[in-house]
Coordinates of C-alpha atoms and ligand atoms in Angstrom, one line a residue:
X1 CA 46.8 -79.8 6.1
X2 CA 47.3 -83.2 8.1
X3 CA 44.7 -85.0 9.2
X4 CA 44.1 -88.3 10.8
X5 CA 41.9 -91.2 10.5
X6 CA 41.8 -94.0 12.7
X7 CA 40.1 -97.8 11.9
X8 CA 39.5 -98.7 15.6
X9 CA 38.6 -101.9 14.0
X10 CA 41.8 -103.3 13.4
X11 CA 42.4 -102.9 16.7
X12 CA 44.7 -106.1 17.2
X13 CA 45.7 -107.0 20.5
X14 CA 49.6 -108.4 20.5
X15 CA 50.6 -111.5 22.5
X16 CA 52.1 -110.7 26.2
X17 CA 55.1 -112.7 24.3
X18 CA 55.9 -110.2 21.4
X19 CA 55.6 -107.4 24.4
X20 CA 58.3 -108.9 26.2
X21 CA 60.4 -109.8 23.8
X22 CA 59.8 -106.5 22.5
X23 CA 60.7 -104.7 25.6
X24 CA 64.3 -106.2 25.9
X25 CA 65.3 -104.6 21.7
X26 CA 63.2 -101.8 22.3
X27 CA 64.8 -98.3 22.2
X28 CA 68.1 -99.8 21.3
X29 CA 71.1 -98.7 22.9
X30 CA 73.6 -97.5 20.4
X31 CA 77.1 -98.1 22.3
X32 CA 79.2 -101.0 24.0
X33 CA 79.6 -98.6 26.8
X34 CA 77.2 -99.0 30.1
X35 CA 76.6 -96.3 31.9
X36 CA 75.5 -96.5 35.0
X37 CA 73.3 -93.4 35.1
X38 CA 71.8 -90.9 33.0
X39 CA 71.6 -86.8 33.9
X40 CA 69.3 -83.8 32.3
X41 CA 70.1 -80.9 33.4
X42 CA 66.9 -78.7 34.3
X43 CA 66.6 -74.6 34.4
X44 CA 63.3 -72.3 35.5
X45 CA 61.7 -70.2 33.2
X46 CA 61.8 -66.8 34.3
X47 CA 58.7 -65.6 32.9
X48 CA 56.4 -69.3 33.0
X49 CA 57.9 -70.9 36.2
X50 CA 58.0 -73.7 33.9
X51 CA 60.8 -76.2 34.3
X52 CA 62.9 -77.2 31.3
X53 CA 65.1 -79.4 30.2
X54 CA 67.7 -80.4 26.9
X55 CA 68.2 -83.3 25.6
X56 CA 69.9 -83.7 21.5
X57 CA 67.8 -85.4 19.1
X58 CA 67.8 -86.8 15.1
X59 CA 70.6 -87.0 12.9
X60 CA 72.7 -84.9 12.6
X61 CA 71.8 -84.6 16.6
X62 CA 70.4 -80.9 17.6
X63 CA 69.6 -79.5 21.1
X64 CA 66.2 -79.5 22.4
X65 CA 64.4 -77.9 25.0
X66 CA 61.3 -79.7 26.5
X67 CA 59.0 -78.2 29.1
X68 CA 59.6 -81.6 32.4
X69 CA 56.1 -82.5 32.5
X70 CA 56.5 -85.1 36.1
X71 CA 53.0 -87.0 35.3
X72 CA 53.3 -86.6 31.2
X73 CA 52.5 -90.0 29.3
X74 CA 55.6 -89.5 27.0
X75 CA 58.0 -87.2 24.9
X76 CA 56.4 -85.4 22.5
X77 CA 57.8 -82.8 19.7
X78 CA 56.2 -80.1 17.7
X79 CA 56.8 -81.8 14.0
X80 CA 55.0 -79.3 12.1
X81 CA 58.4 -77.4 12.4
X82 CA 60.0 -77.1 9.0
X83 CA 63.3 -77.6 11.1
X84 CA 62.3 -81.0 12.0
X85 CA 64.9 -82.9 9.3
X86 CA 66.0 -85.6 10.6
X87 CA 67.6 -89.0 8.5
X88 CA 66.6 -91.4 11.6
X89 CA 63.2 -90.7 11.8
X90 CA 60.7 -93.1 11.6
X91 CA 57.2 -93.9 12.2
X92 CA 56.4 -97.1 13.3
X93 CA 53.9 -99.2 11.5
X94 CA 50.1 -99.6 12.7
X95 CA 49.9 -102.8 15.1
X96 CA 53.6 -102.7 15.4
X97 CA 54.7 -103.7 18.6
X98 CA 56.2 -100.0 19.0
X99 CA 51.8 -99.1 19.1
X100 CA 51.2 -102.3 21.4
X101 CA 54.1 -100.3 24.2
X102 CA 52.8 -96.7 23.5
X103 CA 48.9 -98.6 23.9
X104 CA 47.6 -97.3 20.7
X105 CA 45.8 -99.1 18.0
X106 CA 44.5 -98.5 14.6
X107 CA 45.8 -97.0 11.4
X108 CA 46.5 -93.7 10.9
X109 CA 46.6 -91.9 7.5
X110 CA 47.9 -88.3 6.5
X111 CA 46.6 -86.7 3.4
X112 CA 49.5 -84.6 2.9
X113 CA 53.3 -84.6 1.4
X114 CA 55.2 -87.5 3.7
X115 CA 57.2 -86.0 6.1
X116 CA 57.8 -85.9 9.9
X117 CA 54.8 -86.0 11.7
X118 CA 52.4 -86.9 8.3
X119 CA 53.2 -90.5 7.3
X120 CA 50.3 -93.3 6.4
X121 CA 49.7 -96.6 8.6
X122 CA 50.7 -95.2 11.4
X123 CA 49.6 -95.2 15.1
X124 CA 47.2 -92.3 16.8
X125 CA 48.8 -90.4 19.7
X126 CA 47.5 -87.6 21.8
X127 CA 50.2 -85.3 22.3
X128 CA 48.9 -83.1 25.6
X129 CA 49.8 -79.6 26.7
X130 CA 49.5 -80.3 30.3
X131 CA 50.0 -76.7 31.1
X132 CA 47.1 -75.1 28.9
X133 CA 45.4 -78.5 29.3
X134 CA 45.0 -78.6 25.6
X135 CA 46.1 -81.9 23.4
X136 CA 45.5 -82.6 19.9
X137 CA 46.1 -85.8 17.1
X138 CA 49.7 -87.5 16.3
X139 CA 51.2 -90.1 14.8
X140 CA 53.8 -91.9 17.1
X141 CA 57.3 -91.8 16.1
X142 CA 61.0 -92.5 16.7
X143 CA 64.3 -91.1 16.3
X144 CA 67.6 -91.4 17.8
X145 CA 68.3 -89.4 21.4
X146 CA 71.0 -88.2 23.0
X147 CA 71.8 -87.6 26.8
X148 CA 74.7 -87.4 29.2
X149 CA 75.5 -90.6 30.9
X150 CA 77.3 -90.1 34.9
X151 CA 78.4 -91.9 37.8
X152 CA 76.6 -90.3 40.0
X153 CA 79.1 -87.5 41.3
X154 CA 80.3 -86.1 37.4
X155 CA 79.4 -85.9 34.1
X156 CA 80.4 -88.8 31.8
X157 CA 79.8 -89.4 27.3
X158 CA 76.9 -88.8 25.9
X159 CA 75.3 -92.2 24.7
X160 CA 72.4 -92.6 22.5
X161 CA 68.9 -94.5 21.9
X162 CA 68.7 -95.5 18.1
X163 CA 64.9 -95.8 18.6
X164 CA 63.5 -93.2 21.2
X165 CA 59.6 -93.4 21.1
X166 CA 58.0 -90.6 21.4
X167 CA 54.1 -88.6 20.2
X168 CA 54.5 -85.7 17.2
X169 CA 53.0 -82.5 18.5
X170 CA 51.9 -79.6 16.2
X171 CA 52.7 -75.8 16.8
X172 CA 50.0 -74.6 18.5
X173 CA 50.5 -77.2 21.4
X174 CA 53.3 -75.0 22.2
X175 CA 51.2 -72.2 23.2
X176 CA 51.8 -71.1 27.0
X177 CA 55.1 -72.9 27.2
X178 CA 58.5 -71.1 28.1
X179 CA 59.9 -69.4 25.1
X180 CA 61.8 -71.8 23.0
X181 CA 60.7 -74.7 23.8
X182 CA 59.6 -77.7 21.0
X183 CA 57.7 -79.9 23.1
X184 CA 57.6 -81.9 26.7
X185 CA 59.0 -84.4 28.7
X186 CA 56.9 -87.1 30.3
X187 CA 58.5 -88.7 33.1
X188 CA 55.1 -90.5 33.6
X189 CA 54.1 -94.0 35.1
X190 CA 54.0 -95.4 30.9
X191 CA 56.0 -97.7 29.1
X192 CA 57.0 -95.3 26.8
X193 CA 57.8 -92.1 29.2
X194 CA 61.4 -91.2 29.7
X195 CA 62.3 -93.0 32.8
X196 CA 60.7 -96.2 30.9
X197 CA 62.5 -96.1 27.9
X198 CA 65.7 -94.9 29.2
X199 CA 65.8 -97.9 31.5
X200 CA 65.1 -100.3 29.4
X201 CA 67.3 -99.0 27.0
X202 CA 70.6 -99.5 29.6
X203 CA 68.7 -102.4 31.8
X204 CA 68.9 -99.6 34.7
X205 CA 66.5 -100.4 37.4
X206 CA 63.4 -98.5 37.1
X207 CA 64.4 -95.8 39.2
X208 CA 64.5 -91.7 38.4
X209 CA 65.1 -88.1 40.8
X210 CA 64.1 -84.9 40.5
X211 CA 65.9 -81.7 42.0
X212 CA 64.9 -78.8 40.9
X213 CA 66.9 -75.4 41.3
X214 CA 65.0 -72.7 43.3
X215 CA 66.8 -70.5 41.3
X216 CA 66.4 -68.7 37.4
X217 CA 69.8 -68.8 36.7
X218 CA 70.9 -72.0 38.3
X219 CA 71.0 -75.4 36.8
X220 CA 68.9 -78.3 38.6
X221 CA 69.5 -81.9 37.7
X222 CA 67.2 -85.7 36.7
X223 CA 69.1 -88.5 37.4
X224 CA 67.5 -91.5 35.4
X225 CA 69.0 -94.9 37.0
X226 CA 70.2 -96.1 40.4
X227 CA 72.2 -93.6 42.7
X228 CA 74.4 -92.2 44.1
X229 CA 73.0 -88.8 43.4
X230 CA 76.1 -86.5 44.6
X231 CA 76.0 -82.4 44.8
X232 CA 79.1 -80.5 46.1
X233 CA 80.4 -81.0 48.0
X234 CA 80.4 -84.1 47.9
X235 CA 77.0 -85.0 49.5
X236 CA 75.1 -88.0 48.1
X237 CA 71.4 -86.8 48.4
X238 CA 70.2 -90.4 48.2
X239 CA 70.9 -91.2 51.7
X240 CA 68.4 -88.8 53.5
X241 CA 64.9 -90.1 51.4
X242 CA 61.7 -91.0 54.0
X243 CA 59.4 -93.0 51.3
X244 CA 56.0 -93.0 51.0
X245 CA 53.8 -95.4 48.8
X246 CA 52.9 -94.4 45.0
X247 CA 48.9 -94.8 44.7
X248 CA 47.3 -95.8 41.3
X249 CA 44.6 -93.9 40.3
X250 CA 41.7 -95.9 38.3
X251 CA 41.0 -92.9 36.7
X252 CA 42.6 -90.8 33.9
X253 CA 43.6 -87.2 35.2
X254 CA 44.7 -86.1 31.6
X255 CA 43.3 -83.6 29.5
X256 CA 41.9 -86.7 26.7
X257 CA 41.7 -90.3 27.2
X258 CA 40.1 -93.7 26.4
X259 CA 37.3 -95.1 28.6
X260 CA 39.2 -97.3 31.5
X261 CA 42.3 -95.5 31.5
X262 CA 44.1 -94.9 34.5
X263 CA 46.0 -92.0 35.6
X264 CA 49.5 -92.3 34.7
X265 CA 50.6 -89.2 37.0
X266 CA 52.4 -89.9 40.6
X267 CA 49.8 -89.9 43.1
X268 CA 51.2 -90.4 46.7
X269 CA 50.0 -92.2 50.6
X270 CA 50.0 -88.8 52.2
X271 CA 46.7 -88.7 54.6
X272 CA 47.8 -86.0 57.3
X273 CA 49.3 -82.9 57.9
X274 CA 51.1 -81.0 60.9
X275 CA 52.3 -77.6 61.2
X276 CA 54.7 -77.8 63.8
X277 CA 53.5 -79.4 66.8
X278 CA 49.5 -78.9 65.7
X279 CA 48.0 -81.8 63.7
X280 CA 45.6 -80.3 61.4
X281 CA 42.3 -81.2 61.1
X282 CA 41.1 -82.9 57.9
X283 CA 38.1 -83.9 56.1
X284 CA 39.9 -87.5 55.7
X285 CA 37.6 -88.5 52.5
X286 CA 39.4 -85.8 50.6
X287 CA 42.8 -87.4 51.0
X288 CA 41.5 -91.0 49.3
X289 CA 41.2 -91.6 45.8
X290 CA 37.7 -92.5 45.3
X291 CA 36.7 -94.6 42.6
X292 CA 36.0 -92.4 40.5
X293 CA 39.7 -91.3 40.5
X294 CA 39.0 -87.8 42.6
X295 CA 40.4 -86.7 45.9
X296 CA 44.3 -87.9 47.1
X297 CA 47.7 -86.1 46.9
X298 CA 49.7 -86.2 43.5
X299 CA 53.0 -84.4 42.3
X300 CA 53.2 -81.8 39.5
X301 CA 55.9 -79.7 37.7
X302 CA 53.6 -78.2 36.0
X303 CA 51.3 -76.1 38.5
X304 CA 53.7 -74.0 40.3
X305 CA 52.7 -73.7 43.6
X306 CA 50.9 -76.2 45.8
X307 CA 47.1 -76.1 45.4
X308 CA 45.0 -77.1 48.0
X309 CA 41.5 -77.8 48.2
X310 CA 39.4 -75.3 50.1
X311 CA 38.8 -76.6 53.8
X312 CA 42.6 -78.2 53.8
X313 CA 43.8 -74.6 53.0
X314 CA 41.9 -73.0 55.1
X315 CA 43.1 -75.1 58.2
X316 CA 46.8 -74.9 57.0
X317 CA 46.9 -71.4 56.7
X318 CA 44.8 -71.0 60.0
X319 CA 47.6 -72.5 61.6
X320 CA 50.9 -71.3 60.0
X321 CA 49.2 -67.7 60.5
X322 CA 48.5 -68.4 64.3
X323 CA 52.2 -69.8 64.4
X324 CA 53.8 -67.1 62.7
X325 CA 51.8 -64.6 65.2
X326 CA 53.6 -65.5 67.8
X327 CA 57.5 -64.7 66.3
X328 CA 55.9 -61.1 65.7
X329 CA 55.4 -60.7 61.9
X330 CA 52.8 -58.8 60.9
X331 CA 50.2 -60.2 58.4
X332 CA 49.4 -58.0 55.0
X333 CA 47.7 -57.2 52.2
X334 CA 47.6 -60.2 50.1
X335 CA 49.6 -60.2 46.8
X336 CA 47.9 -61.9 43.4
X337 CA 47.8 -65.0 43.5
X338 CA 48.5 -65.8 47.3
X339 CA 46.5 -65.5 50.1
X340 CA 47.9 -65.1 52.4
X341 CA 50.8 -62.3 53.5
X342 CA 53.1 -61.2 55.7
X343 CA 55.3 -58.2 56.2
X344 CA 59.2 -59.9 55.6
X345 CA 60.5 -57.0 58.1
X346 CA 60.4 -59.2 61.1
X347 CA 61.2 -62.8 58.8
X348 CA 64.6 -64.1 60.0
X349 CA 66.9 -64.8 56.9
X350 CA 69.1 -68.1 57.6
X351 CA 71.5 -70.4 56.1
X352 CA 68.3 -72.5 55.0
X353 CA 65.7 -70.2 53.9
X354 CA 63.5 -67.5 55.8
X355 CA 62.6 -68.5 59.5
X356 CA 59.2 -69.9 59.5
X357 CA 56.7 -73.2 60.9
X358 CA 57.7 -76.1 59.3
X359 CA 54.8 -78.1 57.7
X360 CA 54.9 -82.0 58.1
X361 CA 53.0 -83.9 55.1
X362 CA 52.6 -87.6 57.0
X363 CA 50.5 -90.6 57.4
X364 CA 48.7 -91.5 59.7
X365 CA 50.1 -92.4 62.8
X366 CA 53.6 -92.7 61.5
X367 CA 57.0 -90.6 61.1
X368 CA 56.5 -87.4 58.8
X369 CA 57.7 -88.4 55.5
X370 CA 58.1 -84.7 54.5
X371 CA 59.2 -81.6 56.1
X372 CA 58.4 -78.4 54.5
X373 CA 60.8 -75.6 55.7
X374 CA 60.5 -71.6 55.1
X375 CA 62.8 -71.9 51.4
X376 CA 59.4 -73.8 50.5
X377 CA 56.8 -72.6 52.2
X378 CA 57.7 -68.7 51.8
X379 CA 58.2 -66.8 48.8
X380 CA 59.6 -63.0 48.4
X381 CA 57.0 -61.2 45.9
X382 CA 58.7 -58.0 46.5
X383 CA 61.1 -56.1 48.6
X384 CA 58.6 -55.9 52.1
X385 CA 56.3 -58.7 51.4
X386 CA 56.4 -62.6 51.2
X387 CA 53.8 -65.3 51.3
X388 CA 52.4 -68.4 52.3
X389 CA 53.9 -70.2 48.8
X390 CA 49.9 -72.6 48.8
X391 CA 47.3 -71.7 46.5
X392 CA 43.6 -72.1 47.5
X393 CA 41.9 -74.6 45.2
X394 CA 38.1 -73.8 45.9
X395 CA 35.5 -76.3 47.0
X396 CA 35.6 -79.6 44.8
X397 CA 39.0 -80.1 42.6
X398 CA 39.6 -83.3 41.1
X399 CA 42.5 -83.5 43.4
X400 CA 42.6 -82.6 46.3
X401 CA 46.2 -82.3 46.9
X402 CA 48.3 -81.0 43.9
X403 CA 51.8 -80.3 45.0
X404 CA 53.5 -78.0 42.4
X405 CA 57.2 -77.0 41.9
X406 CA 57.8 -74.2 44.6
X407 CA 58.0 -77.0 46.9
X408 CA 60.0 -79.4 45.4
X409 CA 63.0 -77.0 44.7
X410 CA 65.9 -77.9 46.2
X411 CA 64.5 -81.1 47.4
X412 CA 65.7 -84.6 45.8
X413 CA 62.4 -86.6 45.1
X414 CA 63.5 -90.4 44.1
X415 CA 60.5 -92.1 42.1
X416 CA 61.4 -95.5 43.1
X417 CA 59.0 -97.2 40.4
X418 CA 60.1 -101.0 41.2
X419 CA 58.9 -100.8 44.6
X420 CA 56.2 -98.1 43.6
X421 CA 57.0 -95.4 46.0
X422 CA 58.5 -91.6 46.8
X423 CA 61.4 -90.7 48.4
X424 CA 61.6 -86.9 49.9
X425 CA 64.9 -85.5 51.2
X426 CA 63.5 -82.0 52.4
X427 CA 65.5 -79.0 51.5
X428 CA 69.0 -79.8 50.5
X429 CA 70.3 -76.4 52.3
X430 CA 69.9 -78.6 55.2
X431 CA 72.6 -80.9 54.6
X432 CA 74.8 -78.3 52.9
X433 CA 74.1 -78.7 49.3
X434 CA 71.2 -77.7 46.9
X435 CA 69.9 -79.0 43.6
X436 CA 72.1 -76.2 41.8
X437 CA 75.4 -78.2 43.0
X438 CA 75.5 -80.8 40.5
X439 CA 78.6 -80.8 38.7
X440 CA 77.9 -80.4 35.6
X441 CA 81.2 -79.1 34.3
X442 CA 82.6 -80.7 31.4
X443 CA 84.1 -80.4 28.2
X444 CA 81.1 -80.5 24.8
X445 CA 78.7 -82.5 24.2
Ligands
NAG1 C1 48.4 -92.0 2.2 O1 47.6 -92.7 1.4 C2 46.6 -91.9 0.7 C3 45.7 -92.9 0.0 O2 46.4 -93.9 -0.7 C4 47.4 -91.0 -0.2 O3 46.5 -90.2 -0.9 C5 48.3 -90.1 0.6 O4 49.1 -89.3 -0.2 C6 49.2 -91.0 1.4 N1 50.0 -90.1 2.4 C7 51.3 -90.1 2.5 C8 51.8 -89.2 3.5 O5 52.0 -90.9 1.9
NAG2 C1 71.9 -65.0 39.7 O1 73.2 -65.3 39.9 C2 74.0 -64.2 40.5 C3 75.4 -64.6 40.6 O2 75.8 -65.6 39.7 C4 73.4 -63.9 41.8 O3 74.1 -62.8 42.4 C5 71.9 -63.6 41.7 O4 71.3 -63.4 43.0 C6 71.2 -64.7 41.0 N1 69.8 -64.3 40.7 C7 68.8 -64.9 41.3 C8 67.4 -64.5 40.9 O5 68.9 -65.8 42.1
NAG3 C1 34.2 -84.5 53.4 O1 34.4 -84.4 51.9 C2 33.5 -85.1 51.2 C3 33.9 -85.0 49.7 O2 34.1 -83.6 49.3 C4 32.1 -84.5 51.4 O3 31.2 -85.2 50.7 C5 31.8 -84.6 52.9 O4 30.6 -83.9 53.2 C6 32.9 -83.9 53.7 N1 32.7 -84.2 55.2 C7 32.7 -83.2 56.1 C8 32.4 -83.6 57.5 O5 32.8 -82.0 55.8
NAG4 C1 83.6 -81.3 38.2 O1 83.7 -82.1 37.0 C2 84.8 -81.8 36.2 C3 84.7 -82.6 35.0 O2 84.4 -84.0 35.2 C4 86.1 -82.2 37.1 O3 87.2 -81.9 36.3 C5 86.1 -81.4 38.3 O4 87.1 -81.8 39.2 C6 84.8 -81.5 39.1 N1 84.7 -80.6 40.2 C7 84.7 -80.9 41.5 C8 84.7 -79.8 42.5 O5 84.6 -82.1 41.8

């Protein structure tokens, strides 16, 4: 059995120098060749709605699926796995400057057999499950990744990162993640999530999108890097993005954390909300982050539907409902875990997604930054029925805005991190394409 122990007083803090000199050999890039973006591809889980993703890692290199974890501090792996053999793995020392990046301190010993994940001196992680909210002890480590380079519109060579940072998970941290899967992918606001190291690795400019596929058996795409992000045909999903701001939270939103540490996961300037022409009315203190890091609007791939606290749902729904009235659709019975129903018999199918009220996430006083049409506000639970795609948070969440993965299907999000904001495209079917229409044909890997 592995356990831990940590000296917190040893805790060393390193020079702003050493980080920055640090941060230029990081993850080091293995090739001559500079690509000038990165791509994952991404599929849907059929059974979790859980997004994942493949990357290859270690030496010799083998495929890996990871559960896309949006506001996830980093990569982490289940190394308990016997399969875990890899010749490039390594943990770095305590009060390396690897630690000072991944902001741990202390030693870490294992009183076990060396091997990955059990190594002495070493630096405490806290691998998280963000879906079961569960997360247990670590030791930070490194090995050598692989992923797809492109140039925007196809797929290009694979290149690799000698030293890809990343937290050692354990088995049971696996629990209620899509079948197999050997860990998750942070793409959060760290030093050390993927975005971060991927960047640094290929001097990108700190700059990642999302677009997921709406679809099980289609293939969405994460473009790490600057764009052009193309889909067939030909249609470069970067030029149709309203931005808003990215908000820091000065609180921790993860399952475990240190006193004083702030939420790493992408919280957004989003204080209003139309449906169609109706402004809806809100309780406006729900929609700032107070100070002690509740209320506001963040992003999730993990929760799969958009969860709203109580009174916002109950005035969005108020108002879809009364707008849907008038196009004759008949409300129903509501179907586990919605709310709210409606007969489909009388929905109009288009080009773009069932006919239905578009919602407008906004800021005060200014253009919408957001429109949410019927492929994102609707979904089919069976052959008569479909719902309103929110789920109704109850009085009192810690945020009171979560939007999950239904609605961000088909939509290009752009996480612009040097200027700290958001980019939205709305649904891709609106200009012709979807996140499914990245061309990821090519020979190997
Ligand atoms: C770590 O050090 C302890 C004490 O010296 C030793 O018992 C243990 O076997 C070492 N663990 C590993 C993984 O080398
Ligand atoms: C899966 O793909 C097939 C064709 O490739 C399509 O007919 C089917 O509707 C798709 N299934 C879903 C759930 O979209
Ligand atoms: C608005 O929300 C805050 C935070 O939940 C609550 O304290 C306050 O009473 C609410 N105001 C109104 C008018 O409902
Ligand atoms: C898709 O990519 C492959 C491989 O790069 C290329 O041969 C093919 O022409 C591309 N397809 C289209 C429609 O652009």
């Amino acid at each position: 059995m592995a356990t831990s122990t940590i000296h917190p007083s040893h805790l060393i803090l390193l020079s702003s120098l050493l980080l920055l000199s640090f941060s230029s050999t990081s993850s080091l890039a293995q090739t001559s060749f500079r690509p000038k973006a990165l791509v994952l591809p991404v599929t849907k889980d059929i059974s979790t709605l859980q997004f994942v993703t493949r990357i290859h890692q270690r030496t010799p290199l083998v495929p890996l699926s990871l559960v896309v974890d949006l506001g996830g501090r980093h990569f982490w792996v289940d190394c308990d796995d016997p399969s875990y053999v890899s010749s490039t793995y390594s943990s770095p020392r305590c009060r390396s400057a690897q630690c000072s990046l991944a902001q741990t301190n202390g030693c870490g010993q294992c009183f076990s057999l060396a091997r990955p994940g059990c190594n002495n001196n070493t630096c405490a992680m806290g691998p998280e499950n963000s879906v079961t909210r569960t997360a247990t002890g670590g030791e930070l480590a490194s090995d050598v990744v692989s992923v797809l380079s492109t140039d925007g519109s196809n797929l290009g060579r694979a290149v690799r990162v000698s030293q890809f940072l990343f937290a050692c998970g354990s088995t049971f941290l696996l629990d209620g993640l899509a079948r197999g899967v050997k860990g998750m992918a942070g793409l959060g606001r760290t030093k050390i999530s993927f975005p971060s190291q991927l960047s640094s690795a290929f001097s990108f400019r700190r700059e990642f999108a999302i677009c997921l596929p709406s679809s099980t058996n289609s293939t969405g795409v994460i473009f790490f890097g600057p764009g052009p992000y193309k889909f067939l045909p030909n249609i470069d999903a970067s030029m149709s993005l309203g931005y808003t701001p990215l908000l820091n939270n000065p609180v921790s939103t993860a399952t475990s954390y240190t006193a004083g540490e702030p939420s790493y996961e992408y919280f957004i300037d989003i204080n209003a909300i139309r449906v169609e022409d109706m402004p809806i009315q809100l309780n406006a203190t729900l929609l700032t982050i107070n100070r002690n890091g509740n209320g506001g609007t963040k992003i999730s791939t993990v929760v799969p539907y958009t969860v709203l606290e109580a009174s916002i749902f109950k005035a969005v729904s108020e108002v879809y409902i009364s707008k849907m009235a008038g196009t004759n659709v008949m409300r129903v019975k509501p179907v586990k875990p919605f709310d709210v129903c409606f007969s489909s018999k009388n929905i109009e199918k288009t080009s773009i997604g069932p006919e239905a009220p578009y919602i407008y996430l906004t800021r005060q006083n200014q253009q919408p930054v957001w429109a949410i049409l019927g492929s994102n506000s609707l979904v089919q639970v069976n052959n008569e029925v479909m719902c309103l795609a929110f789920i109704n948070g109850g009085a009192n969440p810690t945020t009171s805005i979560v939007i999950g993965a239904y609605q961000l299907q088909d939509n290009l999000l752009h996480f612009d991190l040097a200027k700290s904001r958001v980019g939205f495209s709305s649904t891709l079917l609106n200009v012709g394409t979807s996140c499914a229409k990245f061309n990821f044909s090519a020979i190997g890997h």
